[in-house]
XYZ file of C-alpha atoms in Angstrom:
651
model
C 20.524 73.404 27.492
C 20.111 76.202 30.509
C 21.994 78.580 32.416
C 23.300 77.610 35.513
C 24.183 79.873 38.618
C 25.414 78.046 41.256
C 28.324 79.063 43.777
C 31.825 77.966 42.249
C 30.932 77.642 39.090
C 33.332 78.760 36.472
C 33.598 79.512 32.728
C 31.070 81.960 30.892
C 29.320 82.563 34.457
C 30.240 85.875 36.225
C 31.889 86.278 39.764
C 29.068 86.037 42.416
C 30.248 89.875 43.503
C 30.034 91.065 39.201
C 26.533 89.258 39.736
C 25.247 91.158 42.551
C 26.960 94.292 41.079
C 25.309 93.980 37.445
C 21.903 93.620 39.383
C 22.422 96.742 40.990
C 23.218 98.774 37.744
C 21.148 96.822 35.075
C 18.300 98.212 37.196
C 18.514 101.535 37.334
C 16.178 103.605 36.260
C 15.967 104.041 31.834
C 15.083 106.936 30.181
C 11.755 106.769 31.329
C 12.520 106.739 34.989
C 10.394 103.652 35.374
C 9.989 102.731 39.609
C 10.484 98.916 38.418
C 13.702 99.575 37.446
C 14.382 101.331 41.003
C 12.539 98.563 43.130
C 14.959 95.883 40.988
C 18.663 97.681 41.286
C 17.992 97.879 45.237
C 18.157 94.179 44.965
C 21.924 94.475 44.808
C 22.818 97.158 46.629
C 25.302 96.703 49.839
C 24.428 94.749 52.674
C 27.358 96.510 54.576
C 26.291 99.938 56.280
C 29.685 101.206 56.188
C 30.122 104.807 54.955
C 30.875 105.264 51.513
C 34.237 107.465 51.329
C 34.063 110.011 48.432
C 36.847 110.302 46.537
C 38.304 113.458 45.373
C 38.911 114.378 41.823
C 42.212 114.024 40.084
C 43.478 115.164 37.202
C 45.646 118.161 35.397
C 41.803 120.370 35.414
C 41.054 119.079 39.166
C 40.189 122.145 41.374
C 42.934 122.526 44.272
C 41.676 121.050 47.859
C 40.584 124.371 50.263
C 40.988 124.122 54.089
C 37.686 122.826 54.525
C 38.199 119.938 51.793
C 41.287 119.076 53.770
C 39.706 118.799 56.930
C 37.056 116.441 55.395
C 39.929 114.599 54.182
C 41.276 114.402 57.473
C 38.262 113.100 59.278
C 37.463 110.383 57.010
C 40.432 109.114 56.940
C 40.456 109.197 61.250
C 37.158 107.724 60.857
C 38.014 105.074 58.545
C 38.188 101.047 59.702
C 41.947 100.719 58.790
C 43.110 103.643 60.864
C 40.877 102.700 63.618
C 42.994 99.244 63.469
C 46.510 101.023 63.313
C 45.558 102.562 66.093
C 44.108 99.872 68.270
C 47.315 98.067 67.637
C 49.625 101.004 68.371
C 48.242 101.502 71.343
C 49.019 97.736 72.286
C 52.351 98.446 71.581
C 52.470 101.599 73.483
C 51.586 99.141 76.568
C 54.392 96.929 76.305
C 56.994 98.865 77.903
C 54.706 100.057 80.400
C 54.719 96.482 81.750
C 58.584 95.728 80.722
C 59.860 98.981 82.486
C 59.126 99.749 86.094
C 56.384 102.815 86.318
C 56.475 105.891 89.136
C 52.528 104.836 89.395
C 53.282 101.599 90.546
C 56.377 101.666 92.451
C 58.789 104.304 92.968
C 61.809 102.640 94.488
C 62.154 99.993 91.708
C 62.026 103.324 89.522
C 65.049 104.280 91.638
C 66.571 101.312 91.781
C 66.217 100.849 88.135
C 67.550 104.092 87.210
C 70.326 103.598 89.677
C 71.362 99.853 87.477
C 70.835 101.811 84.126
C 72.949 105.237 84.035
C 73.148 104.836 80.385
C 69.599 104.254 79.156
C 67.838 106.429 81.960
C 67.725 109.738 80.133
C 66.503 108.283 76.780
C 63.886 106.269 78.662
C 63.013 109.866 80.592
C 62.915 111.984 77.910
C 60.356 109.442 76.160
C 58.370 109.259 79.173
C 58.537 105.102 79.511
C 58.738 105.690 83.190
C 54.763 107.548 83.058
C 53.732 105.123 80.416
C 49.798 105.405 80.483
C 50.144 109.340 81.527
C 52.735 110.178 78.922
C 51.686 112.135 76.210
C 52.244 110.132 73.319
C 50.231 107.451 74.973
C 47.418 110.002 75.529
C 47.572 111.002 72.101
C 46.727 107.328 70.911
C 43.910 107.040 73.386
C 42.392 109.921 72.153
C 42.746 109.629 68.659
C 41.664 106.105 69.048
C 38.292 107.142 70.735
C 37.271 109.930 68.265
C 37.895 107.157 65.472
C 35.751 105.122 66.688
C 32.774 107.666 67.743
C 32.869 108.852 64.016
C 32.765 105.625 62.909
C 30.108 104.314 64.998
C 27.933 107.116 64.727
C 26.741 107.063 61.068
C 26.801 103.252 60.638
C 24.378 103.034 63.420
C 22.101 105.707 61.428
C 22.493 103.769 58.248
C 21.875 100.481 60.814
C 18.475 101.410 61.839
C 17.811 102.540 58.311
C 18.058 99.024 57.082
C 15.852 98.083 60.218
C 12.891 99.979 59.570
C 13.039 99.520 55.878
C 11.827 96.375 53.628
C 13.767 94.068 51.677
C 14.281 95.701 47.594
C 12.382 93.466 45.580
C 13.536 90.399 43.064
C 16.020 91.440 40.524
C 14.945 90.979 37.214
C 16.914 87.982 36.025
C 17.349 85.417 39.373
C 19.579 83.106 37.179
C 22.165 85.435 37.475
C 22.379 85.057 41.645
C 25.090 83.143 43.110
C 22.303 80.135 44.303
C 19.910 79.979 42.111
C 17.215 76.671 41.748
C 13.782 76.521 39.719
C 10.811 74.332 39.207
C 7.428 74.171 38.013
C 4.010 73.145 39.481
C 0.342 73.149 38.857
C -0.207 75.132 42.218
C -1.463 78.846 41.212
C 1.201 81.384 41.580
C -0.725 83.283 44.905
C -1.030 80.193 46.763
C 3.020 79.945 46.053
C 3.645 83.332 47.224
C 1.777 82.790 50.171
C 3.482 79.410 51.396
C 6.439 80.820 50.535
C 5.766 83.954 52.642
C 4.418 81.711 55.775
C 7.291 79.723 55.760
C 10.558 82.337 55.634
C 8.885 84.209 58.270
C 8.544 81.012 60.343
C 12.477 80.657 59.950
C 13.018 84.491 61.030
C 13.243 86.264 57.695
C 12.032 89.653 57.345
C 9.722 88.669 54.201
C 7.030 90.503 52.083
C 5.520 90.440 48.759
C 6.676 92.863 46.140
C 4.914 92.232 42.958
C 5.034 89.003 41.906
C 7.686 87.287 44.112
C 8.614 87.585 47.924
C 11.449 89.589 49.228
C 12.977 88.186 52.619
C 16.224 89.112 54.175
C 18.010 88.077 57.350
C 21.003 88.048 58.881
C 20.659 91.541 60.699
C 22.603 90.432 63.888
C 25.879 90.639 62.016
C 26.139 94.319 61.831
C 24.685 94.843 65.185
C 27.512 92.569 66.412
C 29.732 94.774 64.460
C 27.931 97.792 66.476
C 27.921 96.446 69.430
C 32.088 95.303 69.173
C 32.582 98.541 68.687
C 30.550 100.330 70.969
C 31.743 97.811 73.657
C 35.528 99.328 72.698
C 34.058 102.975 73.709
C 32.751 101.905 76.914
C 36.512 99.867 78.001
C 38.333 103.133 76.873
C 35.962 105.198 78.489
C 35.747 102.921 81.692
C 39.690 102.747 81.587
C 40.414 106.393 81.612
C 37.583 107.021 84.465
C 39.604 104.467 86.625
C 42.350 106.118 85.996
C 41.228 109.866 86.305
C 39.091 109.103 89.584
C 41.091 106.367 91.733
C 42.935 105.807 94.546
C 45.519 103.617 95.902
C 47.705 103.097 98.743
C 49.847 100.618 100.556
C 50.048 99.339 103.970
C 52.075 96.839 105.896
C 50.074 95.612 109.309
C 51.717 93.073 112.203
C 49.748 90.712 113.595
C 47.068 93.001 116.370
C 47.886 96.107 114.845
C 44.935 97.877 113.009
C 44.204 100.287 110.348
C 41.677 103.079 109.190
C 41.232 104.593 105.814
C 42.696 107.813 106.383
C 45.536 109.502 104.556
C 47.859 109.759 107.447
C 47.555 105.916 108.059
C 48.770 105.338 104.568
C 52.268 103.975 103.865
C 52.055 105.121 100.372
C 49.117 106.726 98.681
C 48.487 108.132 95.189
C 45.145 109.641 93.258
C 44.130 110.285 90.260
C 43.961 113.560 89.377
C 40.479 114.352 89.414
C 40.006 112.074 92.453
C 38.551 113.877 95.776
C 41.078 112.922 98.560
C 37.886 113.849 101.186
C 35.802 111.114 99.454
C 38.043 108.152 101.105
C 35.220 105.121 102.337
C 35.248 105.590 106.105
C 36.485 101.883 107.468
C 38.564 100.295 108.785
C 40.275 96.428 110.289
C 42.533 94.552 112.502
C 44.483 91.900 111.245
C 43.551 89.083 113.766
C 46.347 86.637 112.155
C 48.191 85.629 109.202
C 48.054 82.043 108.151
C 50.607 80.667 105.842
C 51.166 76.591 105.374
C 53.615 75.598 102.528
C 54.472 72.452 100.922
C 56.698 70.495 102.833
C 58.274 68.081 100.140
C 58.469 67.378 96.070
C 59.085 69.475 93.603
C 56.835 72.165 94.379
C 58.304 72.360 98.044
C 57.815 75.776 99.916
C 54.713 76.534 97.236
C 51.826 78.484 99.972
C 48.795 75.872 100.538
C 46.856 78.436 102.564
C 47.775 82.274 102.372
C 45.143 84.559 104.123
C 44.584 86.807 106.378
C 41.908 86.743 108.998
C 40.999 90.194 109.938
C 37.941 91.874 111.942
C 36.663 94.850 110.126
C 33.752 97.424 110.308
C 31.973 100.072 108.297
C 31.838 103.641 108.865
C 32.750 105.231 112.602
C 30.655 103.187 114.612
C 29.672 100.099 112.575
C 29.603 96.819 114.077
C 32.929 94.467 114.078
C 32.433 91.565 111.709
C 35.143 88.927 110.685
C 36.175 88.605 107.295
C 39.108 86.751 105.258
C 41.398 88.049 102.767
C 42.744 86.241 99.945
C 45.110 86.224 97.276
C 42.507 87.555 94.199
C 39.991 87.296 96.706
C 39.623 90.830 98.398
C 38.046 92.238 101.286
C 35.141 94.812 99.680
C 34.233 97.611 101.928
C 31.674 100.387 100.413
C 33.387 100.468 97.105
C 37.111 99.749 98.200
C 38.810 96.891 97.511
C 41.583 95.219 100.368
C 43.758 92.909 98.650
C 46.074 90.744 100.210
C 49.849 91.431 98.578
C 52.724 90.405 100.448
C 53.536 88.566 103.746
C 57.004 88.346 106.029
C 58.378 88.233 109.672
C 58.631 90.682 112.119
C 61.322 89.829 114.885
C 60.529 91.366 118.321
C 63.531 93.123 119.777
C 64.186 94.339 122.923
C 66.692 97.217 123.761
C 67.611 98.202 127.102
C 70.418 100.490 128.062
C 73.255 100.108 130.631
C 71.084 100.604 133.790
C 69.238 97.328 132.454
C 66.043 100.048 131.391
C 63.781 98.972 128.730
C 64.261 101.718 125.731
C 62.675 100.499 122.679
C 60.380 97.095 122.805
C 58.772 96.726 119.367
C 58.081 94.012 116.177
C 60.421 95.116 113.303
C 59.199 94.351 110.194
C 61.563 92.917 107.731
C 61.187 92.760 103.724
C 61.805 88.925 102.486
C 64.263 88.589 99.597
C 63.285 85.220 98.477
C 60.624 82.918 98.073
C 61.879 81.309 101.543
C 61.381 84.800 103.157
C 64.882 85.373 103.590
C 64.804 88.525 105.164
C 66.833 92.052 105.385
C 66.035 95.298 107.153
C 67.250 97.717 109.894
C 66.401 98.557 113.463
C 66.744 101.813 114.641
C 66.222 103.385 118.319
C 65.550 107.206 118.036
C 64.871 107.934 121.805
C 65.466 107.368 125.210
C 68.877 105.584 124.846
C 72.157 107.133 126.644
C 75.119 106.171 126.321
C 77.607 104.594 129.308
C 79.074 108.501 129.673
C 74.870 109.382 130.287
C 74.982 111.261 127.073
C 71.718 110.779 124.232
C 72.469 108.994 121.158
C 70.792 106.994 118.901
C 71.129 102.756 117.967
C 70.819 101.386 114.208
C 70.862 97.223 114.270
C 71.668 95.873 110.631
C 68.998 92.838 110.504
C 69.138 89.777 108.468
C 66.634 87.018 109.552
C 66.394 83.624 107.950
C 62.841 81.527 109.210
C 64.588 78.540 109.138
C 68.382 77.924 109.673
C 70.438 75.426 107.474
C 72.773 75.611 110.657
C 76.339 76.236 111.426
C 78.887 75.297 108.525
C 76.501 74.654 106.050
C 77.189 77.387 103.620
C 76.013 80.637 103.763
C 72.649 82.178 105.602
C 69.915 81.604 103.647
C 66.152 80.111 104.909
C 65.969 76.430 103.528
C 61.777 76.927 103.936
C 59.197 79.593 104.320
C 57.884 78.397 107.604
C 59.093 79.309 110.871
C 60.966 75.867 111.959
C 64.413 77.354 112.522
C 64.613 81.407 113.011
C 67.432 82.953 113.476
C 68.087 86.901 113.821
C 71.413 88.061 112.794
C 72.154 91.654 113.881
C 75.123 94.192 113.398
C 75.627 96.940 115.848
C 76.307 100.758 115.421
C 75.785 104.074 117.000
C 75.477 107.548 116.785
C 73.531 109.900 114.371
C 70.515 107.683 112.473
C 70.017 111.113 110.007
C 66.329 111.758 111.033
C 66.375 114.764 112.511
C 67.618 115.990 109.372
C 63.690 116.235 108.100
C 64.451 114.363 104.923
C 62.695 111.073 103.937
C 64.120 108.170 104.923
C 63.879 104.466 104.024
C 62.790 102.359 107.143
C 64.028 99.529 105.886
C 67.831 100.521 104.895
C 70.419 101.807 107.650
C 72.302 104.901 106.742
C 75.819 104.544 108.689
C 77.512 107.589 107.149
C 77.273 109.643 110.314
C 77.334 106.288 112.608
C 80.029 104.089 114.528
C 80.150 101.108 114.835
C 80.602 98.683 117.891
C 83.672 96.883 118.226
C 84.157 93.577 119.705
C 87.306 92.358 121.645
C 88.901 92.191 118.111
C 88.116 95.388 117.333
C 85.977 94.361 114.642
C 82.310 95.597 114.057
C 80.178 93.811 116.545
C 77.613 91.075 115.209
C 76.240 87.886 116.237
C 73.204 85.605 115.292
C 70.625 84.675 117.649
C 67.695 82.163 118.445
C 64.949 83.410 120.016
C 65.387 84.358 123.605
C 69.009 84.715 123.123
C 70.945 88.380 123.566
C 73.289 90.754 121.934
C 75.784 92.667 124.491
C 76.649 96.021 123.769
C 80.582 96.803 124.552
C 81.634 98.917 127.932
C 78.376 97.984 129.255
C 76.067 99.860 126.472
C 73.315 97.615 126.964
C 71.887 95.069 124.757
C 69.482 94.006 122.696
C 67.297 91.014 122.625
C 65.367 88.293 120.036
C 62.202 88.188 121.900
C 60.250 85.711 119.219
C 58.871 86.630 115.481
C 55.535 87.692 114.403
C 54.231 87.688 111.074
C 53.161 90.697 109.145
C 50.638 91.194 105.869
C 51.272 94.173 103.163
C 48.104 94.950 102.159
C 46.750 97.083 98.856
C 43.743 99.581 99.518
C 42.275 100.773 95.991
C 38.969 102.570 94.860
C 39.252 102.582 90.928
C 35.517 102.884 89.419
C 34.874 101.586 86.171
C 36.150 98.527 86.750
C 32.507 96.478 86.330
C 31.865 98.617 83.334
C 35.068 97.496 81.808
C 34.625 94.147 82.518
C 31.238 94.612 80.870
C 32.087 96.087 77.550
C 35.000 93.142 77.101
C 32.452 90.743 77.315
C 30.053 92.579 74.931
C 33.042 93.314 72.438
C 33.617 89.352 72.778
C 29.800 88.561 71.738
C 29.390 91.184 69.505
C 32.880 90.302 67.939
C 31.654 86.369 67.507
C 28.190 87.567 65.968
C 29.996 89.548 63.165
C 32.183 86.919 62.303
C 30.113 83.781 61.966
C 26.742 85.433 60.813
C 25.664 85.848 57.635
C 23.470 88.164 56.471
C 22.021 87.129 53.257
C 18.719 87.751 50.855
C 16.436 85.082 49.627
C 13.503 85.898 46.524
C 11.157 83.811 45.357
C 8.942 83.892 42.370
C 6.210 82.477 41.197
C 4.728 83.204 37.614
C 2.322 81.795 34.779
C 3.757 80.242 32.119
C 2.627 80.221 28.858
C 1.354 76.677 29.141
C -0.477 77.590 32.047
C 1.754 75.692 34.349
C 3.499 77.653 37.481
C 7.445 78.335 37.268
C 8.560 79.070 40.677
C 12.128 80.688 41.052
C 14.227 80.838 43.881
C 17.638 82.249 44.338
C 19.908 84.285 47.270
C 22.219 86.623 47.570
C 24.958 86.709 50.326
C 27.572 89.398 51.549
C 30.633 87.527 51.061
C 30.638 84.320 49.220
C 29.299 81.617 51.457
C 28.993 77.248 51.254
C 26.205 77.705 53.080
C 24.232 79.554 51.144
C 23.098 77.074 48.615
C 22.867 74.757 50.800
C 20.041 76.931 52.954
C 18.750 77.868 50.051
C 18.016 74.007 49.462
C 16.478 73.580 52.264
C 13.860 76.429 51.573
C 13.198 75.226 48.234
C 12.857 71.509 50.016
C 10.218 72.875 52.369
C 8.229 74.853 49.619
C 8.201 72.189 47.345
C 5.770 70.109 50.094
C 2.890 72.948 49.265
C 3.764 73.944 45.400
C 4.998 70.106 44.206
C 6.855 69.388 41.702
C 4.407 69.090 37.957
C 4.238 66.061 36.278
C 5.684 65.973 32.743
C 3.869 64.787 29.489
C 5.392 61.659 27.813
C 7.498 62.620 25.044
C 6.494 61.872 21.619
C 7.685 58.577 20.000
C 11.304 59.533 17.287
C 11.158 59.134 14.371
C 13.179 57.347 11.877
C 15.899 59.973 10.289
C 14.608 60.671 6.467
C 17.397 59.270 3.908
C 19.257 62.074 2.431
C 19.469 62.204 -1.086
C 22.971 63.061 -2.695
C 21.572 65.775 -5.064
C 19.972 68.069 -1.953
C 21.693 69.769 0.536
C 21.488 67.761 4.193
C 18.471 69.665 6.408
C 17.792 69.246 10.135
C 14.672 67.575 10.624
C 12.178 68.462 13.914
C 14.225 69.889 16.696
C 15.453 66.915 19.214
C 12.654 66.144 21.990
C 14.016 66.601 25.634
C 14.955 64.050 27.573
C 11.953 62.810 29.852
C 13.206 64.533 33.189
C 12.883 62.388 36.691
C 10.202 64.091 38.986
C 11.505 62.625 42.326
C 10.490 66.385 44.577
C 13.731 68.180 44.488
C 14.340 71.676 43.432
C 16.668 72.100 40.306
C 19.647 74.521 39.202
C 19.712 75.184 35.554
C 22.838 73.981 33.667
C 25.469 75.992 32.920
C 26.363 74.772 29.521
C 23.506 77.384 27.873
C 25.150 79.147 25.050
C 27.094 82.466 25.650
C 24.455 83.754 22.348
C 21.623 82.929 24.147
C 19.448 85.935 25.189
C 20.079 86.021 29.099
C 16.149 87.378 28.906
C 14.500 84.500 27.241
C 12.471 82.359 28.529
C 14.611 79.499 30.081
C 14.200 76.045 28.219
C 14.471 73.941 31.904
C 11.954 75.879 33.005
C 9.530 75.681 30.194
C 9.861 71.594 30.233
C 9.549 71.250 33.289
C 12.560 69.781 34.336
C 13.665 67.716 37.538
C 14.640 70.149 40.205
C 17.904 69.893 41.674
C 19.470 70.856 44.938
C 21.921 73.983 44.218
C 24.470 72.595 45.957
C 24.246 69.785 42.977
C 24.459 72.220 39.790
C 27.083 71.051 37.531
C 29.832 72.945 37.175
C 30.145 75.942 33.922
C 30.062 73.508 31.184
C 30.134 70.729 32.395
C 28.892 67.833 29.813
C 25.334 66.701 30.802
């Protein structure tokens, strides 16, 4: 019976991985350094470029590690796959509270206001730095460390890489049988005409094949490292294209009415931060008018008041003097001038007041932008007259309206004033009256959209209660002792827009989809290495050997390997094998002689139907793993790998 060394077999066989790792060292060189011995052992060496980490010496007579040792210890262990991992997934952590917890880069007054709902937990979170997430230091810490671990661990895997490329498959190990996929046969074709189909047809199925001695070498499956590369490299270029983003951008907020305009200067910001290498001169000279703001919302169902259309139509140009063109803004769909991006971030209603003072003169005539507080664009906000307005004694003072504007009224008694539906079916404008000092002229920052009343009065009505009263459009508020009034004039509709210029953006974009590919290619590619051999026997008759080697334990590779042997078979067929010789009749035994064994037991007439053959695996464990195999030498039927019976299995 022979030896049989299939994939998941069991019993007196070896682990594939004890396989390819007694290949490596059975082969090394003997005594008298022989280069065969070399040429086999590279057979099973690695397939994995990964650096090899030395370990250092233990033990009561082990040297103590120096400075420099310690250092080396360091940086393999920064270098090393499973840090590289820890960090990759602290730094995912690290990101979680920078989108639970409001951020000073994003928006300062929900900062504020969260600080102002969270006395308790604000000087933890501030002394960690969760308000600065991605500039804290911790954070930075990660990043780095996280981009030096991969550099060193890119850089000599990629030498090792093209190594492997510009070298030649080792040569056949000295004993195939003891591969994972292993199948034989024999045929009367002569052993160069084997080599040479064999070598025409693994190159014609992409192997990197050549003949070394008396078999061919061929190896494939190159593309999984350089996936592995190329995930990793594509990790550089996304931190690398995040930080530049983040070091060299700009972005700034603005909220336009309908037929007011804006340029891309700093003074027409609302907001504006940089990075802090960014070049505040280098801002993309442009700028638009926002023509008109269209909004249409679902009008019944359950998805009533979702937007249907939300854009804004604006007429922009490039540089000082460029030429007007049209252009529409979208939600995700942003206006792109000379690097800058406009998106389109907010929308609401800006009531147009007008004030006019006792004499009936027109002080303050203006759209007031309010900021919605639902998703029916309830709104709240102030209006405030700085100038021009005297009271009925002829003396300057200044106006503050509390504004709360719903775009469509439930109506009287029907609970309390909230819009029923984004659209502007029912507006009303509901105003609260006060005067005296607004706190501007103090020089301190104020929020347009929140009244301070701390140094104000307020109007009284004939109740001597503070003065208020909703109105439709065209309708008037009366100001007591003949103050004035003020009046709803009609609503227009204002867009909040977001001006950025963050490079890197198409580079980051780039190296996720890279790290994707390269991520899929080192996952489902295998790189493997096929021999084949083809030798005289000592009847004259060809035995042709083929067997592979695989990374990682694979289904697939005995069943590829059948497929090779299948197409060589077609130009070095199967032999055909003499008849065997007739039994004979067992010789009586006499009872004074001790029972003998007669001739040794003919084999079994094996079919001959074309297909390669795997040894069995019932051979004795005291057979010499060197011999010449007994299959072989009878030319047995071949059989597909995949087939083999399993480690001994009965035949």
């Amino acid at each position: 019976m022979s030896k049989a060394n299939s994939t998941g077999s069991t019993g007196t066989r070896r682990s594939a991985e004890a396989d390819a790792d007694e290949v490596t060292h059975s082969s090394a060189p003997g005594p008298d350094g022989s280069a065969d011995a070399s040429a086999h052992g590279a057979a099973g060496e690695r397939l994995s470029t990964a650096p090899r980490e030395e370990r250092p010496e233990t033990g009561a007579g082990a040297p103590a590690m120096g400075v420099v040792a310690w250092v080396r210890w360091f940086w393999r262990q920064l270098t090393s796959m499973r840090v590289a991992l820890i960090l990759l997934f602290l730094l995912s952590l690290g990101a979680i509270p920078g989108s639970l917890i409001p951020q000073n880069s994003v928006d300062e007054m929900k900062v504020e206001a969260f600080k102002g709902r969270h006395t308790t937990l604000t000087p933890l979170y501030e002394k960690l730095q969760l308000f600065d997430v991605y500039s804290s230091v911790w954070f930075s810490a990660i990043y780095i460390l996280l981009f030096v671990s991969l550099i060193g661990c890119i850089v000599p895997r990629t030498g090792q890489f093209v190594g492997q490329l510009r070298s030649r498959p080792p040569g056949a190990p000295k004993r195939l049988t003891r591969l994972p996929a292993y199948t034989t046969w024999r045929t009367e074709a002569a052993p160069d005409e084997v080599r040479a189909a064999a070598l025409t047809m693994l190159r014609k199925r992409r192997f990197r094949a050549h003949e070394a001695g008396d078999a061919i070498a061929a190896e494939k499956g190159y593309l999984r490292e350089a996936g592995n590369l190329v995930f990793h490299i594509a990790l550089i270029v996304m931190l690398v294209a995040f930080a530049c983003g983040q070091l060299f951008k700009s972005e700034g907020g603005k909220l336009i009415v309908e037929g007011d305009g804006f340029a891309n200067t700093q003074t027409q910001y609302d907001n504006i931060k940089y990075g802090s290498l960014y070049d505040p001169d280098s801002l993309a000279p442009f700028s638009f008018v926002l023509k008109d703001f269209v909004g249409t919302y679902e009008k019944s169902g359950p998805q009533r008041g979702t937007p249907r259309t939300f854009e804004a139509r604006v007429t922009y140009a490039e540089g000082a003097d460029g030429p007007d063109r049209d252009g529409v803004i979208k939600v995700n769909e942003p206006l792109v001038v000379d690097g800058t991006k406009v998106y389109l971030i907010a929308h609401g209603y800006a009531p147009v007041v007008t004030v006019r003072d006792g004499s009936g003169k027109v002080v303050s005539r203006s759209a007031v932008p309010l900021l919605p507080i639902d998703n029916n664009i309830t709104s709240s906000g102030a209006i405030k007259v700085m100038d021009g307005y005297k009271d009925k004694n002829g003396e300057k003072t200044q106006l503050g309206f509390k504004a709360f504007f719903v775009p469509t009224f439930a109506g009287h008694g029907k609970g309390q004033m909230f819009s029923q539906f984004p659209a502007l079916d029912f507006p009303v404008l509901a105003l609260s009256a006060y005067h005296g000092s607004l706190g501007v002229d103090s020089g301190l920052a104020q929020n347009v959209y929140q009244l301070d009343t701390s140094k104000m009065k307020e109007f009284e009505d004939e109740k001597g209660e503070l003065l208020k009263k909703m109105l439709m459009p065209g309708e008037k508020l009366d100001l007591p002792d003949g103050g004035g009034s003020i009046t709803y004039e009609g609503t227009e509709e204002w867009a909040s827009f977001q001006i950025s210029q963050q490079p890197g953006n198409g580079w980051a974009l780039g190296g996720a989809v890279a790290a994707i590919a390269g991520l899929a290619g080192s996952l489902f590619i295998q790189r493997r290495r096929v021999w084949v051999r083809a030798v005289r026997g000592a009847d004259g008759v060809t035995v042709v050997e083929m067997a592979g080697l695989g990374r990682s334990e694979s289904a697939r590779l005995p069943e590829e390997l059948g497929e090779l042997s299948g197409a060589l078979v077609t130009t070095a067929p199967v032999a055909p094998v003499a008849p065997a010789a007739p039994e004979e009749p067992d010789a009586p035994v006499t009872s004074d002689a001790p029972a003998t064994s007669g001739a040794p037991d003919t084999p079994e007439a094996p079919h001959t139907d074309g297909k390669p053959t795997t040894p069995d695996a019932g051979q004795d464990q005291d057979q010499d793993p060197d011999a010449p195999d007994a299959t072989n030498e009878a030319g047995s039927r071949p059989v597909h790998p995949a087939e083999a019976p399993a480690e001994g299995a009965e035949k």
